PDB file of C-alpha atoms in Angstrom:
ATOM      1  CA  MET Q   1      50.301 -75.456  -7.510  1.00  0.00           C
ATOM      2  CA  THR Q   2      49.955 -76.375  -3.802  1.00  0.00           C
ATOM      3  CA  ASP Q   3      49.876 -79.504  -2.265  1.00  0.00           C
ATOM      4  CA  ASP Q   4      46.034 -80.415  -1.953  1.00  0.00           C
ATOM      5  CA  MET Q   5      45.648 -79.451  -5.655  1.00  0.00           C
ATOM      6  CA  THR Q   6      49.023 -82.169  -6.190  1.00  0.00           C
ATOM      7  CA  ALA Q   7      47.149 -84.457  -4.651  1.00  0.00           C
ATOM      8  CA  LEU Q   8      43.137 -84.097  -6.283  1.00  0.00           C
ATOM      9  CA  SER Q   9      45.380 -84.416  -9.820  1.00  0.00           C
ATOM     10  CA  LEU Q  10      47.127 -87.500  -8.742  1.00  0.00           C
ATOM     11  CA  CYS Q  11      43.489 -88.978  -7.245  1.00  0.00           C
ATOM     12  CA  CYS Q  12      41.996 -88.051 -10.696  1.00  0.00           C
ATOM     13  CA  VAL Q  13      45.219 -90.046 -12.623  1.00  0.00           C
ATOM     14  CA  THR Q  14      45.613 -92.586 -10.639  1.00  0.00           C
ATOM     15  CA  TYR Q  15      42.058 -93.436  -9.968  1.00  0.00           C
ATOM     16  CA  THR Q  16      41.663 -93.667 -13.697  1.00  0.00           C
ATOM     17  CA  CYS Q  17      44.227 -95.663 -14.280  1.00  0.00           C
ATOM     18  CA  GLY Q  18      43.344 -98.306 -12.367  1.00  0.00           C
ATOM     19  CA  ARG Q  19      46.022 -98.037  -9.542  1.00  0.00           C
ATOM     20  CA  PRO Q  20      43.244 -95.506  -6.736  1.00  0.00           C
ATOM     21  CA  ALA Q  21      45.728 -96.943  -4.243  1.00  0.00           C
ATOM     22  CA  VAL Q  22      48.284 -94.372  -4.068  1.00  0.00           C
ATOM     23  CA  ALA Q  23      46.461 -91.983  -3.985  1.00  0.00           C
ATOM     24  CA  TRP Q  24      43.536 -92.392  -2.053  1.00  0.00           C
ATOM     25  CA  ILE Q  25      47.350 -92.738   0.457  1.00  0.00           C
ATOM     26  CA  ARG Q  26      48.610 -89.282  -0.629  1.00  0.00           C
ATOM     27  CA  LEU Q  27      44.894 -87.303   0.543  1.00  0.00           C
ATOM     28  CA  GLY Q  28      44.362 -89.344   3.311  1.00  0.00           C
ATOM     29  CA  LEU Q  29      40.953 -91.219   2.109  1.00  0.00           C
ATOM     30  CA  THR Q  30      40.452 -94.322   3.672  1.00  0.00           C
ATOM     31  CA  SER Q  31      37.628 -96.402   1.328  1.00  0.00           C
ATOM     32  CA  ALA Q  32      36.858 -96.134  -3.157  1.00  0.00           C
ATOM     33  CA  SER Q  33      33.205 -94.241  -2.010  1.00  0.00           C
ATOM     34  CA  SER Q  34      36.168 -91.038  -0.641  1.00  0.00           C
ATOM     35  CA  VAL Q  35      37.350 -90.994  -4.224  1.00  0.00           C
ATOM     36  CA  THR Q  36      34.572 -90.496  -5.260  1.00  0.00           C
ATOM     37  CA  ASP Q  37      32.515 -88.060  -3.649  1.00  0.00           C
ATOM     38  CA  VAL Q  38      35.481 -86.380  -3.831  1.00  0.00           C
ATOM     39  CA  ILE Q  39      35.515 -87.252  -7.979  1.00  0.00           C
ATOM     40  CA  LEU Q  40      31.620 -86.154  -8.194  1.00  0.00           C
ATOM     41  CA  GLN Q  41      32.482 -82.408  -6.169  1.00  0.00           C
ATOM     42  CA  MET Q  42      34.857 -81.526  -8.674  1.00  0.00           C
ATOM     43  CA  LEU Q  43      32.332 -82.637 -11.324  1.00  0.00           C
ATOM     44  CA  LEU Q  44      29.628 -81.347 -10.378  1.00  0.00           C
ATOM     45  CA  LEU Q  45      31.683 -78.011  -9.667  1.00  0.00           C
ATOM     46  CA  VAL Q  46      32.276 -78.288 -12.990  1.00  0.00           C
ATOM     47  CA  ALA Q  47      29.104 -78.466 -14.290  1.00  0.00           C
ATOM     48  CA  LEU Q  48      28.183 -75.195 -11.644  1.00  0.00           C
ATOM     49  CA  ALA Q  49      31.050 -73.936 -14.047  1.00  0.00           C
ATOM     50  CA  PHE Q  50      29.364 -74.180 -16.807  1.00  0.00           C
ATOM     51  CA  SER Q  51      25.425 -73.251 -15.322  1.00  0.00           C
ATOM     52  CA  ALA Q  52      26.677 -69.887 -14.656  1.00  0.00           C
ATOM     53  CA  SER Q  53      28.427 -69.540 -18.034  1.00  0.00           C
ATOM     54  CA  ILE Q  54      24.844 -70.236 -19.692  1.00  0.00           C
ATOM     55  CA  GLY Q  55      23.708 -66.852 -17.114  1.00  0.00           C
ATOM     56  CA  ILE Q  56      26.138 -64.934 -18.212  1.00  0.00           C
ATOM     57  CA  LEU Q  57      25.886 -65.818 -22.055  1.00  0.00           C
ATOM     58  CA  LEU Q  58      22.443 -64.655 -21.896  1.00  0.00           C
ATOM     59  CA  VAL Q  59      23.386 -61.413 -20.622  1.00  0.00           C
ATOM     60  CA  VAL Q  60      25.527 -61.138 -23.121  1.00  0.00           C
ATOM     61  CA  LEU Q  61      23.924 -62.021 -25.572  1.00  0.00           C
ATOM     62  CA  SER Q  62      21.585 -59.181 -24.497  1.00  0.00           C
ATOM     63  CA  CYS Q  63      23.801 -57.055 -25.092  1.00  0.00           C
ATOM     64  CA  ALA Q  64      25.850 -57.802 -28.289  1.00  0.00           C
ATOM     65  CA  LEU Q  65      22.632 -58.693 -30.786  1.00  0.00           C
ATOM     66  CA  PRO Q  66      22.638 -56.072 -33.058  1.00  0.00           C
ATOM     67  CA  THR Q  67      18.714 -56.376 -33.535  1.00  0.00           C
ATOM     68  CA  TRP Q  68      18.770 -54.108 -30.459  1.00  0.00           C
ATOM     69  CA  GLY Q  69      21.196 -51.741 -30.682  1.00  0.00           C
ATOM     70  CA  GLN Q  70      24.303 -52.539 -28.843  1.00  0.00           C
ATOM     71  CA  GLN Q  71      23.308 -51.311 -25.570  1.00  0.00           C
ATOM     72  CA  TRP Q  72      26.180 -52.490 -22.815  1.00  0.00           C
ATOM     73  CA  TRP Q  73      24.408 -50.876 -19.797  1.00  0.00           C
ATOM     74  CA  PRO Q  74      22.950 -54.007 -19.285  1.00  0.00           C
ATOM     75  CA  MET Q  75      26.135 -55.668 -18.723  1.00  0.00           C
ATOM     76  CA  PHE Q  76      26.351 -54.235 -15.627  1.00  0.00           C
ATOM     77  CA  VAL Q  77      24.527 -56.483 -13.321  1.00  0.00           C
ATOM     78  CA  VAL Q  78      27.625 -59.074 -14.055  1.00  0.00           C
ATOM     79  CA  THR Q  79      28.737 -57.293 -10.663  1.00  0.00           C
ATOM     80  CA  PHE Q  80      25.584 -58.570  -8.918  1.00  0.00           C
ATOM     81  CA  TYR Q  81      26.746 -61.304  -9.467  1.00  0.00           C
ATOM     82  CA  VAL Q  82      30.138 -60.716  -7.647  1.00  0.00           C
ATOM     83  CA  LEU Q  83      28.655 -59.219  -4.568  1.00  0.00           C
ATOM     84  CA  SER Q  84      25.821 -61.448  -4.123  1.00  0.00           C
ATOM     85  CA  PRO Q  85      28.099 -64.824  -2.252  1.00  0.00           C
ATOM     86  CA  VAL Q  86      30.035 -62.000  -0.362  1.00  0.00           C
ATOM     87  CA  PRO Q  87      28.077 -61.310   2.616  1.00  0.00           C
ATOM     88  CA  MET Q  88      26.922 -64.990   3.454  1.00  0.00           C
ATOM     89  CA  LEU Q  89      31.041 -66.258   2.573  1.00  0.00           C
ATOM     90  CA  VAL Q  90      31.980 -62.841   4.910  1.00  0.00           C
ATOM     91  CA  ALA Q  91      29.185 -64.648   7.478  1.00  0.00           C
ATOM     92  CA  ASN Q  92      30.761 -68.046   6.983  1.00  0.00           C
ATOM     93  CA  ARG Q  93      33.897 -67.169   7.979  1.00  0.00           C
ATOM     94  CA  ILE Q  94      33.743 -65.202  11.077  1.00  0.00           C
ATOM     95  CA  SER Q  95      31.212 -67.768  12.364  1.00  0.00           C
ATOM     96  CA  ASN Q  96      30.928 -71.312  11.851  1.00  0.00           C
ATOM     97  CA  ILE Q  97      27.342 -71.703  11.288  1.00  0.00           C
ATOM     98  CA  ASP Q  98      25.898 -73.476   8.802  1.00  0.00           C
ATOM     99  CA  SER Q  99      24.318 -70.928   6.602  1.00  0.00           C
ATOM    100  CA  LEU Q 100      22.056 -72.374   5.456  1.00  0.00           C
ATOM    101  CA  GLY Q 101      20.094 -75.015   8.343  1.00  0.00           C
ATOM    102  CA  ALA Q 102      21.676 -73.737  11.429  1.00  0.00           C
ATOM    103  CA  ALA Q 103      19.546 -71.591  13.731  1.00  0.00           C
ATOM    104  CA  SER Q 104      19.237 -67.797  13.455  1.00  0.00           C
ATOM    105  CA  SER Q 105      21.332 -65.427  14.360  1.00  0.00           C
ATOM    106  CA  ALA Q 106      21.967 -61.069  14.378  1.00  0.00           C
ATOM    107  CA  LEU Q 107      25.176 -61.668  11.567  1.00  0.00           C
ATOM    108  CA  ARG Q 108      23.218 -64.327   9.346  1.00  0.00           C
ATOM    109  CA  GLU Q 109      20.208 -62.639   9.550  1.00  0.00           C
ATOM    110  CA  LEU Q 110      21.666 -59.199   7.981  1.00  0.00           C
ATOM    111  CA  CYS Q 111      23.886 -61.234   6.011  1.00  0.00           C
ATOM    112  CA  ILE Q 112      20.353 -62.603   3.770  1.00  0.00           C
ATOM    113  CA  PHE Q 113      19.277 -58.842   3.770  1.00  0.00           C
ATOM    114  CA  LEU Q 114      22.209 -57.483   2.204  1.00  0.00           C
ATOM    115  CA  THR Q 115      22.643 -60.772  -0.505  1.00  0.00           C
ATOM    116  CA  THR Q 116      18.035 -59.651  -0.913  1.00  0.00           C
ATOM    117  CA  GLY Q 117      19.128 -56.526  -1.185  1.00  0.00           C
ATOM    118  CA  ILE Q 118      21.898 -57.543  -3.825  1.00  0.00           C
ATOM    119  CA  VAL Q 119      19.426 -59.018  -5.518  1.00  0.00           C
ATOM    120  CA  VAL Q 120      17.123 -57.451  -6.010  1.00  0.00           C
ATOM    121  CA  SER Q 121      18.961 -54.823  -7.779  1.00  0.00           C
ATOM    122  CA  ALA Q 122      20.101 -57.292 -10.257  1.00  0.00           C
ATOM    123  CA  TYR Q 123      16.448 -57.319 -11.049  1.00  0.00           C
ATOM    124  CA  GLY Q 124      15.729 -54.156 -10.664  1.00  0.00           C
ATOM    125  CA  LEU Q 125      18.202 -52.507 -12.588  1.00  0.00           C
ATOM    126  CA  PRO Q 126      16.873 -54.012 -16.439  1.00  0.00           C
ATOM    127  CA  LEU Q 127      13.426 -53.104 -15.898  1.00  0.00           C
ATOM    128  CA  VAL Q 128      15.127 -49.676 -14.767  1.00  0.00           C
ATOM    129  CA  PHE Q 129      17.187 -49.838 -18.036  1.00  0.00           C
ATOM    130  CA  ALA Q 130      14.222 -50.473 -19.834  1.00  0.00           C
ATOM    131  CA  HIS Q 131      11.927 -48.551 -18.440  1.00  0.00           C
ATOM    132  CA  THR Q 132      13.517 -45.372 -19.073  1.00  0.00           C
ATOM    133  CA  LYS Q 133      13.781 -46.616 -22.695  1.00  0.00           C
ATOM    134  CA  VAL Q 134      18.172 -47.110 -22.033  1.00  0.00           C
ATOM    135  CA  ILE Q 135      17.750 -51.022 -23.465  1.00  0.00           C
ATOM    136  CA  GLU Q 136      14.142 -52.314 -24.728  1.00  0.00           C
ATOM    137  CA  LEU Q 137      11.944 -54.944 -23.233  1.00  0.00           C
ATOM    138  CA  VAL Q 138      13.545 -57.947 -24.742  1.00  0.00           C
ATOM    139  CA  PRO Q 139      17.055 -57.272 -23.868  1.00  0.00           C
ATOM    140  CA  ALA Q 140      15.331 -56.733 -20.747  1.00  0.00           C
ATOM    141  CA  LEU Q 141      14.004 -59.996 -20.234  1.00  0.00           C
ATOM    142  CA  LEU Q 142      17.729 -61.729 -21.258  1.00  0.00           C
ATOM    143  CA  VAL Q 143      19.337 -60.059 -19.203  1.00  0.00           C
ATOM    144  CA  LEU Q 144      16.373 -61.161 -16.196  1.00  0.00           C
ATOM    145  CA  ALA Q 145      16.612 -64.370 -18.125  1.00  0.00           C
ATOM    146  CA  GLY Q 146      20.409 -64.695 -17.520  1.00  0.00           C
ATOM    147  CA  ASN Q 147      19.306 -63.428 -13.465  1.00  0.00           C
ATOM    148  CA  THR Q 148      17.838 -65.857 -12.829  1.00  0.00           C
ATOM    149  CA  TRP Q 149      19.885 -68.256 -14.119  1.00  0.00           C
ATOM    150  CA  CYS Q 150      22.888 -67.416 -12.788  1.00  0.00           C
ATOM    151  CA  PHE Q 151      21.250 -66.966  -9.285  1.00  0.00           C
ATOM    152  CA  VAL Q 152      19.854 -69.870  -8.704  1.00  0.00           C
ATOM    153  CA  THR Q 153      23.526 -71.712  -9.730  1.00  0.00           C
ATOM    154  CA  ILE Q 154      24.718 -69.611  -6.627  1.00  0.00           C
ATOM    155  CA  LEU Q 155      22.903 -71.045  -4.473  1.00  0.00           C
ATOM    156  CA  VAL Q 156      22.819 -74.253  -5.724  1.00  0.00           C
ATOM    157  CA  PHE Q 157      26.880 -74.086  -4.451  1.00  0.00           C
ATOM    158  CA  PHE Q 158      25.910 -72.774  -0.843  1.00  0.00           C
ATOM    159  CA  ILE Q 159      23.903 -75.553  -1.080  1.00  0.00           C
ATOM    160  CA  VAL Q 160      25.756 -78.201  -2.049  1.00  0.00           C
ATOM    161  CA  PHE Q 161      29.204 -77.068  -0.757  1.00  0.00           C
ATOM    162  CA  ASN Q 162      28.409 -75.315   2.630  1.00  0.00           C
ATOM    163  CA  ARG Q 163      27.666 -78.579   4.421  1.00  0.00           C
ATOM    164  CA  ASN Q 164      30.198 -79.137   7.653  1.00  0.00           C
ATOM    165  CA  ASP Q 165      32.218 -82.208   5.623  1.00  0.00           C
ATOM    166  CA  ASP Q 166      36.081 -83.448   5.265  1.00  0.00           C
ATOM    167  CA  PHE Q 167      35.871 -81.820   1.297  1.00  0.00           C
ATOM    168  CA  GLU Q 168      37.360 -78.324   1.808  1.00  0.00           C
ATOM    169  CA  PHE Q 169      35.155 -76.368  -0.635  1.00  0.00           C
ATOM    170  CA  GLN Q 170      33.258 -74.382   2.327  1.00  0.00           C
ATOM    171  CA  VAL Q 171      36.364 -72.340   2.288  1.00  0.00           C
ATOM    172  CA  TRP Q 172      35.403 -70.387  -0.729  1.00  0.00           C
TER     173      TRP Q 172
END
């Protein structure tokens, strides 16, 4: 466990126990509003993880329910969930531009193009499976609903945690 994580857990414990001053000094925070911001960001991160699990649950249900023959081919879309944030993370790491609000650059445009290709592929794969009768239409629709849910969750993550503030979630 790193010092930052120890300090963050110390912050949560002391803030809930009613003695937040020790945690503020340890984290370098000077006011109750900055501690509240840290706790709100942690809660938002937990909510986003829960939201992503709902999207993946829809994909697993489309595969596992015996009504449609338990075809596990739609699970390949999980690969697209992992790959979709990679171009923007690489662009943010290479250049110090805000990926959602900065001026246009060739790197940013290329990363948006690659991300769009990955997202379109995630929507196209279950439709191709349904067209070729590998899976039925209802599981394909469940996968499309799971895709929408997961990609909106990823978008919210980038919108919320890609601000240039003092808290370092943007290194992810």
